[in-house]
């Protein structure tokens, strides 16, 4: 579940913040979505009950996951699907390739699937002579830009209209300088329609797989999963083992939460149900993928992160994500949930991510399945410190802070010293490229009274 850039979050975040206009507009765009989510959630009196129920269903499912997976497989096979099991990304990709080769498929259309991003399926297939077109508009834009999605629901949210206009002009011949969204969307639709007609196979993700029926549901706003699976004879669906829910009556709980939490819509435009192949002569293959999830399930502290239904609400609300952009995380899933999942795969590479968090708890407050995100991020910090995977400067700083904050005498002494000495320090000791704190702020003015005098004044005015 990890991405590919080798630069750390602080370095990439700093680059993003330097593009002042983009950083501000990104922040505002996501806050708009977050506010929309709040307004629509407030119209559902039983919202908290829905969250509680969803969380309980997910926890129950994970506690009996092996049984539910077997039940799902039995019912999916009975409905005519072929079920494959992949222990990791390499196995998943090999299964997809062998199915495509068996059917002589050279062109596939894909609807949005974070799992195939996680498995780096597109470059793998292209290396093997198969052309892949991502058909979700945002996914297609980032595919044309040759970059990964920066958000799990709005993959191109970091991109401005002007950039999309320029990209479409270059790649599909739209008018130079055109930025009208209607015009650009119509042009994209016309181009993608042709790709749908030519496709030899359709690949989708899975939002919810239902053990009781062996069917699954794919949610899209553009209907691209429907188009991509209605024309070709081969449909391949990739799902992580955590996508299961036990019964079809559980589905309503999640569908009500998903769209409202993701974009503030009452329902996703298309919630398409698949039960077996669509017609005689067609094939449906479901690949159930582990790729590190069993290990997360074995961890008492992080198991609940598998409850995630990938709504993106924790990203929209996170003050760090909004200001640093999704690409700064260098992980397939960015934001708070990505900062929990990525270190599970490679703690050394992603050691900076649990620190990309103010511990404000806003992510936990909005999560529709009640994952205690900020507490898990805090737990990761402890684990990384114990593994000595954080920089020495941070370790020493924390050790000194722990001593000072643990002793009233030392704390008072440090306060007195800071009052007199900090303003007198040569500027280069505070404002240099090694001190991130000093890059963004000025030191506060030293007070002209002692802490004791200030405390006495505050007591007197109470
Ligand atoms: S952790 Fe919660 S809020 Fe974040 S994407 Fe997953 S379900 Fe949504």
Coordinates of C-alpha atoms and ligand atoms in Angstrom, one line a residue:
X1 CA 0.0 0.0 0.0
X2 CA 2.8 2.4 -0.6
X3 CA 3.8 5.0 -3.2
X4 CA 7.0 5.7 -5.0
X5 CA 8.6 9.2 -4.3
X6 CA 11.7 9.0 -2.2
X7 CA 11.3 12.6 -0.7
X8 CA 9.9 12.9 2.7
X9 CA 6.6 14.6 3.6
X10 CA 8.1 17.8 5.1
X11 CA 10.2 18.4 1.9
X12 CA 7.3 17.8 -0.5
X13 CA 4.8 19.8 1.7
X14 CA 7.2 22.7 1.7
X15 CA 7.3 22.7 -2.1
X16 CA 3.5 22.6 -2.3
X17 CA 3.1 25.5 0.2
X18 CA 5.5 27.6 -1.8
X19 CA 3.0 27.6 -4.6
X20 CA 0.9 30.1 -2.6
X21 CA -2.1 30.4 -4.9
X22 CA -2.5 26.7 -5.4
X23 CA -2.1 25.8 -1.7
X24 CA -4.7 28.4 -0.7
X25 CA -7.2 27.3 -3.4
X26 CA -6.6 23.6 -2.5
X27 CA -7.3 24.3 1.1
X28 CA -10.5 26.3 0.3
X29 CA -11.8 23.6 -2.2
X30 CA -11.5 20.8 0.3
X31 CA -13.0 22.9 3.1
X32 CA -16.0 23.5 0.9
X33 CA -16.5 19.8 0.5
X34 CA -16.0 19.2 4.2
X35 CA -18.6 21.9 5.0
X36 CA -21.0 20.4 2.5
X37 CA -20.6 17.1 4.3
X38 CA -21.4 18.7 7.6
X39 CA -24.6 20.3 6.3
X40 CA -25.9 17.1 4.8
X41 CA -25.0 15.0 7.8
X42 CA -26.9 17.4 10.0
X43 CA -30.1 16.6 8.0
X44 CA -30.0 13.0 9.1
X45 CA -31.2 12.7 12.8
X46 CA -29.8 9.2 13.1
X47 CA -26.4 10.1 11.7
X48 CA -24.5 9.1 14.8
X49 CA -26.4 5.8 15.0
X50 CA -25.5 5.1 11.4
X51 CA -21.8 5.7 12.2
X52 CA -22.0 3.4 15.2
X53 CA -23.8 0.7 13.3
X54 CA -21.3 0.9 10.4
X55 CA -18.4 0.6 12.8
X56 CA -20.0 -2.4 14.6
X57 CA -20.7 -4.2 11.3
X58 CA -17.1 -3.7 10.1
X59 CA -15.7 -4.9 13.4
X60 CA -17.9 -7.9 13.5
X61 CA -17.0 -8.7 9.8
X62 CA -13.3 -8.5 10.6
X63 CA -13.6 -10.7 13.6
X64 CA -15.0 -13.5 11.3
X65 CA -13.4 -12.5 8.1
X66 CA -12.2 -16.0 7.1
X67 CA -15.8 -17.3 7.4
X68 CA -17.3 -14.4 5.4
X69 CA -14.7 -14.7 2.7
X70 CA -15.5 -18.3 2.2
X71 CA -19.2 -17.6 2.2
X72 CA -18.7 -14.8 -0.4
X73 CA -16.6 -17.1 -2.6
X74 CA -19.2 -20.0 -2.4
X75 CA -22.1 -17.6 -3.4
X76 CA -20.1 -15.7 -6.1
X77 CA -19.1 -19.0 -7.7
X78 CA -22.8 -20.2 -7.5
X79 CA -23.8 -17.0 -9.3
X80 CA -21.3 -17.9 -12.1
X81 CA -18.3 -15.7 -11.2
X82 CA -14.7 -17.1 -11.0
X83 CA -12.9 -16.2 -7.8
X84 CA -9.1 -15.8 -7.6
X85 CA -7.0 -15.2 -4.5
X86 CA -3.9 -13.0 -4.5
X87 CA -1.5 -12.8 -1.6
X88 CA 0.2 -9.6 -2.9
X89 CA 0.3 -7.1 -5.7
X90 CA 2.6 -9.2 -7.8
X91 CA 0.1 -12.1 -7.7
X92 CA -2.8 -9.8 -8.4
X93 CA -1.1 -8.3 -11.5
X94 CA -0.1 -11.7 -12.8
X95 CA -3.7 -13.0 -12.5
X96 CA -5.0 -9.9 -14.4
X97 CA -2.4 -10.3 -17.1
X98 CA -3.1 -14.1 -17.6
X99 CA -6.8 -13.4 -17.9
X100 CA -6.3 -10.7 -20.5
X101 CA -3.8 -12.9 -22.4
X102 CA -6.2 -15.8 -22.3
X103 CA -8.9 -13.6 -23.9
X104 CA -6.5 -11.9 -26.4
X105 CA -7.4 -8.6 -24.8
X106 CA -5.1 -5.7 -25.7
X107 CA -7.2 -2.7 -24.6
X108 CA -8.9 -2.3 -21.2
X109 CA -11.0 0.4 -19.6
X110 CA -10.7 0.8 -15.9
X111 CA -13.0 2.5 -13.5
X112 CA -11.6 4.0 -10.3
X113 CA -9.8 1.5 -8.1
X114 CA -7.4 2.4 -5.4
X115 CA -6.4 -1.2 -5.1
X116 CA -5.1 -1.3 -8.7
X117 CA -3.1 1.9 -7.9
X118 CA -1.7 0.1 -4.8
X119 CA -0.7 -2.8 -7.1
X120 CA 0.8 -0.4 -9.7
X121 CA -1.3 -2.3 -12.3
X122 CA -1.2 0.3 -15.1
X123 CA 2.6 0.4 -15.6
X124 CA 2.7 -3.4 -15.2
X125 CA 0.1 -4.0 -18.0
X126 CA 1.7 -1.3 -20.3
X127 CA 5.0 -3.0 -19.9
X128 CA 3.3 -6.2 -21.1
X129 CA 1.8 -4.5 -24.2
X130 CA -1.7 -3.8 -22.9
X131 CA -3.2 -0.3 -23.1
X132 CA -5.1 0.8 -20.1
X133 CA -7.5 3.8 -20.0
X134 CA -8.7 5.1 -16.6
X135 CA -12.3 6.2 -17.3
X136 CA -13.1 8.2 -14.2
X137 CA -12.6 11.8 -15.3
X138 CA -10.2 12.8 -12.5
X139 CA -8.3 9.5 -12.8
X140 CA -8.0 10.1 -16.6
X141 CA -6.6 13.6 -16.0
X142 CA -3.9 12.3 -13.7
X143 CA -3.2 9.4 -16.1
X144 CA -2.7 11.9 -18.9
X145 CA -0.4 14.0 -16.6
X146 CA 1.5 10.9 -15.8
X147 CA 1.1 11.3 -12.0
X148 CA -0.7 9.4 -9.3
X149 CA -4.0 10.6 -7.8
X150 CA -3.7 13.1 -5.0
X151 CA -7.0 12.3 -3.4
X152 CA -8.9 9.0 -3.2
X153 CA -12.3 10.5 -4.3
X154 CA -11.2 13.6 -6.2
X155 CA -7.9 12.3 -7.8
X156 CA -7.2 15.6 -9.7
X157 CA -8.2 18.0 -7.0
X158 CA -4.7 19.6 -7.0
X159 CA -5.1 20.6 -10.7
X160 CA -6.4 23.9 -11.9
X161 CA -8.9 24.4 -14.8
X162 CA -6.3 26.2 -16.8
X163 CA -3.9 23.3 -16.5
X164 CA -6.6 20.8 -17.6
X165 CA -7.5 23.1 -20.6
X166 CA -3.9 23.1 -21.6
X167 CA -3.6 19.3 -21.1
X168 CA -6.7 18.5 -23.2
X169 CA -5.5 20.9 -25.9
X170 CA -2.2 19.0 -26.1
X171 CA -3.6 15.5 -25.8
X172 CA -7.0 15.5 -27.4
X173 CA -6.9 18.7 -29.5
X174 CA -9.4 20.9 -27.7
X175 CA -9.2 24.7 -28.4
X176 CA -6.2 26.4 -27.1
X177 CA -7.0 28.4 -23.9
X178 CA -10.4 26.8 -23.4
X179 CA -11.2 26.4 -19.7
X180 CA -15.0 26.2 -19.7
X181 CA -15.8 23.0 -17.7
X182 CA -18.8 22.0 -19.8
X183 CA -16.7 22.2 -23.0
X184 CA -13.8 20.3 -21.5
X185 CA -16.1 17.6 -20.0
X186 CA -17.9 17.1 -23.3
X187 CA -14.6 16.8 -25.1
X188 CA -13.4 14.2 -22.5
X189 CA -16.7 12.3 -22.8
X190 CA -16.4 12.1 -26.6
X191 CA -12.9 10.9 -26.4
X192 CA -13.6 8.3 -23.7
X193 CA -16.7 7.0 -25.5
X194 CA -14.4 5.7 -28.3
X195 CA -12.2 4.0 -25.7
X196 CA -15.3 2.2 -24.2
X197 CA -16.3 1.0 -27.7
X198 CA -12.9 -0.4 -28.5
X199 CA -12.2 -2.1 -25.1
X200 CA -11.6 -5.8 -24.9
X201 CA -12.1 -6.0 -21.2
X202 CA -13.4 -3.8 -18.3
X203 CA -11.7 -3.7 -14.9
X204 CA -13.4 -2.3 -11.8
X205 CA -12.8 -2.0 -8.1
X206 CA -15.3 -3.1 -5.5
X207 CA -16.8 -0.8 -2.9
X208 CA -18.8 -3.4 -1.0
X209 CA -18.8 -7.2 -1.4
X210 CA -21.8 -9.0 0.2
X211 CA -21.0 -12.4 1.7
X212 CA -24.6 -13.5 1.8
X213 CA -25.2 -13.1 -1.9
X214 CA -21.8 -13.3 -3.5
X215 CA -22.5 -10.0 -5.3
X216 CA -20.7 -6.7 -5.1
X217 CA -21.4 -3.0 -5.5
X218 CA -19.4 -0.4 -7.4
X219 CA -20.2 3.3 -6.7
X220 CA -19.4 6.0 -9.3
X221 CA -20.7 9.4 -10.1
X222 CA -20.0 9.2 -13.8
X223 CA -21.5 5.8 -14.7
X224 CA -18.1 4.8 -16.1
X225 CA -18.0 1.4 -14.3
X226 CA -21.4 0.5 -16.0
X227 CA -20.2 1.6 -19.4
X228 CA -16.9 -0.2 -19.0
X229 CA -18.5 -3.5 -18.0
X230 CA -21.5 -3.4 -20.3
X231 CA -19.7 -3.8 -23.7
X232 CA -16.7 -6.1 -23.3
X233 CA -17.3 -9.8 -22.5
X234 CA -14.7 -9.9 -19.8
X235 CA -15.1 -8.1 -16.5
X236 CA -12.3 -8.3 -13.9
X237 CA -13.1 -6.9 -10.4
X238 CA -10.3 -6.4 -7.9
X239 CA -11.2 -6.2 -4.2
X240 CA -9.2 -6.0 -0.9
X241 CA -10.2 -8.6 1.7
X242 CA -11.6 -5.9 3.9
X243 CA -14.4 -4.9 1.4
X244 CA -16.8 -7.5 2.8
X245 CA -20.0 -6.9 4.6
X246 CA -22.1 -9.8 5.8
X247 CA -25.7 -9.2 4.5
X248 CA -27.4 -7.2 1.8
X249 CA -29.4 -5.4 4.4
X250 CA -26.1 -3.9 5.8
X251 CA -25.5 -2.2 2.5
X252 CA -28.0 0.6 3.1
X253 CA -26.0 1.7 6.2
X254 CA -22.8 2.2 4.2
X255 CA -24.4 3.7 1.1
X256 CA -26.1 6.3 3.2
X257 CA -22.8 7.2 4.9
X258 CA -20.4 6.9 1.9
X259 CA -21.6 9.7 -0.5
X260 CA -22.6 12.1 2.3
X261 CA -19.1 11.7 3.9
X262 CA -17.2 11.8 0.6
X263 CA -18.8 14.8 -1.3
X264 CA -21.8 15.9 0.7
X265 CA -24.2 14.2 -1.9
X266 CA -27.2 12.3 -0.6
X267 CA -26.3 9.3 -2.7
X268 CA -23.6 8.3 -5.2
X269 CA -25.1 8.8 -8.7
X270 CA -24.6 5.1 -9.7
X271 CA -24.5 2.2 -7.2
X272 CA -24.2 -0.7 -9.5
X273 CA -24.8 -4.3 -8.3
X274 CA -23.0 -7.2 -10.0
X275 CA -24.1 -10.8 -9.4
X276 CA -22.3 -13.2 -11.7
X277 CA -21.5 -12.5 -15.4
X278 CA -23.9 -10.0 -17.1
X279 CA -25.0 -12.4 -20.0
X280 CA -24.3 -15.8 -21.5
X281 CA -20.9 -15.9 -23.1
X282 CA -19.5 -13.2 -20.7
X283 CA -17.1 -13.8 -17.8
X284 CA -16.8 -12.2 -14.4
X285 CA -13.6 -12.8 -12.5
X286 CA -13.2 -11.5 -8.9
X287 CA -9.6 -11.2 -7.5
X288 CA -9.5 -11.1 -3.7
X289 CA -6.3 -9.4 -2.6
X290 CA -4.5 -9.5 0.7
X291 CA -1.3 -7.4 0.1
X292 CA -0.5 -6.7 3.7
X293 CA -4.0 -6.5 5.1
X294 CA -3.7 -9.7 7.1
X295 CA -0.7 -8.3 8.9
X296 CA -2.7 -5.1 9.8
X297 CA -5.5 -7.3 11.0
X298 CA -3.1 -9.1 13.3
X299 CA -2.3 -5.8 15.0
X300 CA -4.5 -4.9 18.0
X301 CA -3.7 -1.1 17.6
X302 CA -4.2 -0.7 13.8
X303 CA -6.8 -3.4 13.0
X304 CA -9.6 -0.8 13.0
X305 CA -8.0 1.0 10.1
X306 CA -9.3 -1.8 7.9
X307 CA -12.9 -0.5 8.6
X308 CA -12.1 2.3 6.1
X309 CA -14.6 2.7 3.3
X310 CA -12.4 5.1 1.3
X311 CA -14.7 8.1 1.5
X312 CA -11.9 10.7 1.8
X313 CA -13.6 12.7 4.5
X314 CA -10.6 12.5 6.8
X315 CA -8.5 14.2 4.0
X316 CA -11.1 16.9 3.3
X317 CA -11.0 18.0 7.0
X318 CA -7.3 17.5 7.8
X319 CA -5.6 20.9 8.2
X320 CA -2.2 19.3 7.2
X321 CA -3.6 17.5 4.1
X322 CA -5.5 20.6 2.9
X323 CA -2.4 22.7 3.1
X324 CA 0.3 20.2 1.9
X325 CA -1.5 18.4 -1.0
X326 CA -2.0 14.7 -1.5
X327 CA 1.3 14.2 -3.4
X328 CA 3.3 15.2 -0.4
X329 CA 2.5 11.9 1.3
X330 CA 4.2 9.7 -1.3
X331 CA 1.7 7.1 -0.5
X332 CA -1.1 5.6 -2.6
X333 CA -3.6 6.6 0.0
X334 CA -2.7 10.0 1.4
X335 CA -4.1 12.0 4.4
X336 CA -4.8 10.6 7.9
X337 CA -5.8 7.1 6.9
X338 CA -2.9 6.8 4.5
X339 CA -0.5 7.9 7.2
X340 CA -1.6 4.9 9.2
X341 CA -1.7 2.4 6.4
X342 CA 1.6 3.3 4.7
X343 CA 3.9 2.8 7.7
X344 CA 2.4 -0.7 8.2
X345 CA 3.9 -1.6 4.8
X346 CA 7.3 0.2 5.1
X347 CA 7.8 2.0 8.5
X348 CA 11.3 3.3 7.5
X349 CA 10.1 4.9 4.2
X350 CA 7.0 6.4 5.7
X351 CA 8.3 7.3 9.1
X352 CA 7.5 11.0 8.6
X353 CA 3.7 10.5 7.9
X354 CA 2.4 10.0 11.4
X355 CA 3.9 13.4 12.2
X356 CA 2.0 15.0 9.3
X357 CA -0.8 15.5 11.9
X358 CA -1.8 18.2 14.4
X359 CA -3.6 15.6 16.5
X360 CA -6.6 17.8 16.4
X361 CA -8.9 14.8 16.1
X362 CA -11.0 16.3 13.3
X363 CA -10.5 13.2 11.1
X364 CA -11.8 10.9 13.9
X365 CA -14.8 13.2 14.3
X366 CA -15.9 12.9 10.6
X367 CA -14.9 9.3 9.9
X368 CA -18.2 7.5 9.0
X369 CA -17.0 4.2 10.4
X370 CA -15.5 5.8 13.6
X371 CA -11.9 4.9 13.1
X372 CA -9.9 6.5 15.9
X373 CA -7.5 8.0 13.3
X374 CA -5.6 10.6 15.4
X375 CA -5.0 8.1 18.2
X376 CA -3.6 5.5 15.8
X377 CA -1.3 8.2 14.4
X378 CA -0.2 9.0 17.9
X379 CA 0.5 5.2 18.5
X380 CA 2.5 5.1 15.3
X381 CA 4.7 8.0 16.6
X382 CA 5.4 5.9 19.8
X383 CA 6.3 2.9 17.7
X384 CA 8.5 4.8 15.3
X385 CA 10.4 6.4 18.3
X386 CA 10.9 2.9 19.9
X387 CA 12.2 1.6 16.5
X388 CA 14.5 4.7 16.3
X389 CA 13.1 5.5 12.9
X390 CA 12.7 9.2 13.6
X391 CA 15.6 11.7 13.0
X392 CA 18.1 12.1 15.9
X393 CA 17.3 15.8 16.0
X394 CA 13.6 15.0 16.8
X395 CA 14.6 12.3 19.3
X396 CA 16.9 14.7 21.2
X397 CA 14.4 17.5 21.1
X398 CA 11.7 15.2 22.5
X399 CA 14.0 13.9 25.2
X400 CA 14.9 17.5 26.3
X401 CA 11.2 18.6 26.1
X402 CA 10.2 15.5 28.2
X403 CA 12.7 16.4 31.0
X404 CA 11.8 20.1 31.0
X405 CA 8.0 19.6 30.9
X406 CA 8.2 16.8 33.6
X407 CA 9.8 19.1 36.2
X408 CA 8.2 22.4 37.4
X409 CA 11.6 23.7 38.5
X410 CA 13.2 23.0 35.1
X411 CA 10.2 24.4 33.3
X412 CA 10.3 27.7 35.3
X413 CA 14.1 27.9 34.8
X414 CA 13.7 27.4 31.0
X415 CA 11.0 30.1 30.9
X416 CA 13.3 32.6 32.6
X417 CA 16.1 31.7 30.3
X418 CA 14.0 31.9 27.2
X419 CA 12.7 35.3 28.3
X420 CA 16.1 36.8 28.4
X421 CA 18.2 34.8 26.0
X422 CA 16.0 33.9 23.0
X423 CA 15.6 37.4 21.8
X424 CA 19.3 37.9 22.1
X425 CA 20.3 34.8 20.1
X426 CA 21.9 35.6 16.7
X427 CA 19.2 35.3 14.1
X428 CA 20.9 32.6 12.1
X429 CA 20.6 30.2 15.0
X430 CA 16.8 30.4 14.9
X431 CA 16.1 31.2 11.2
X432 CA 18.1 28.7 9.2
X433 CA 17.2 26.0 6.7
X434 CA 17.5 23.2 9.3
X435 CA 14.9 24.8 11.6
X436 CA 11.5 24.3 10.0
X437 CA 9.8 26.2 12.9
X438 CA 11.9 29.3 12.1
X439 CA 11.0 29.2 8.4
X440 CA 7.4 30.2 8.9
X441 CA 7.4 32.2 12.1
X442 CA 8.9 35.1 14.0
X443 CA 9.7 34.5 17.7
X444 CA 7.2 36.1 20.0
X445 CA 8.2 39.3 21.7
X446 CA 9.7 38.7 25.1
X447 CA 7.3 39.8 27.8
X448 CA 8.4 42.7 30.0
X449 CA 7.3 40.9 33.2
X450 CA 8.2 37.6 34.8
X451 CA 5.9 34.5 34.6
X452 CA 5.3 34.9 38.3
X453 CA 4.1 38.5 37.9
X454 CA 1.9 37.5 35.0
X455 CA 0.3 34.6 36.9
X456 CA -0.4 36.9 39.9
X457 CA -2.0 39.4 37.6
X458 CA -4.2 36.7 36.0
X459 CA -5.3 35.4 39.4
X460 CA -6.1 39.0 40.5
X461 CA -8.4 39.6 37.5
X462 CA -10.3 36.3 37.9
Ligands
LIG1 S1 -10.5 6.6 7.4 FE1 -12.7 7.1 7.6 S2 -12.9 9.2 6.9 FE2 -10.9 8.5 6.2 S3 -11.3 7.6 4.1 FE3 -11.6 5.9 5.6 S4 -13.7 5.9 6.1 FE4 -13.3 7.9 5.2

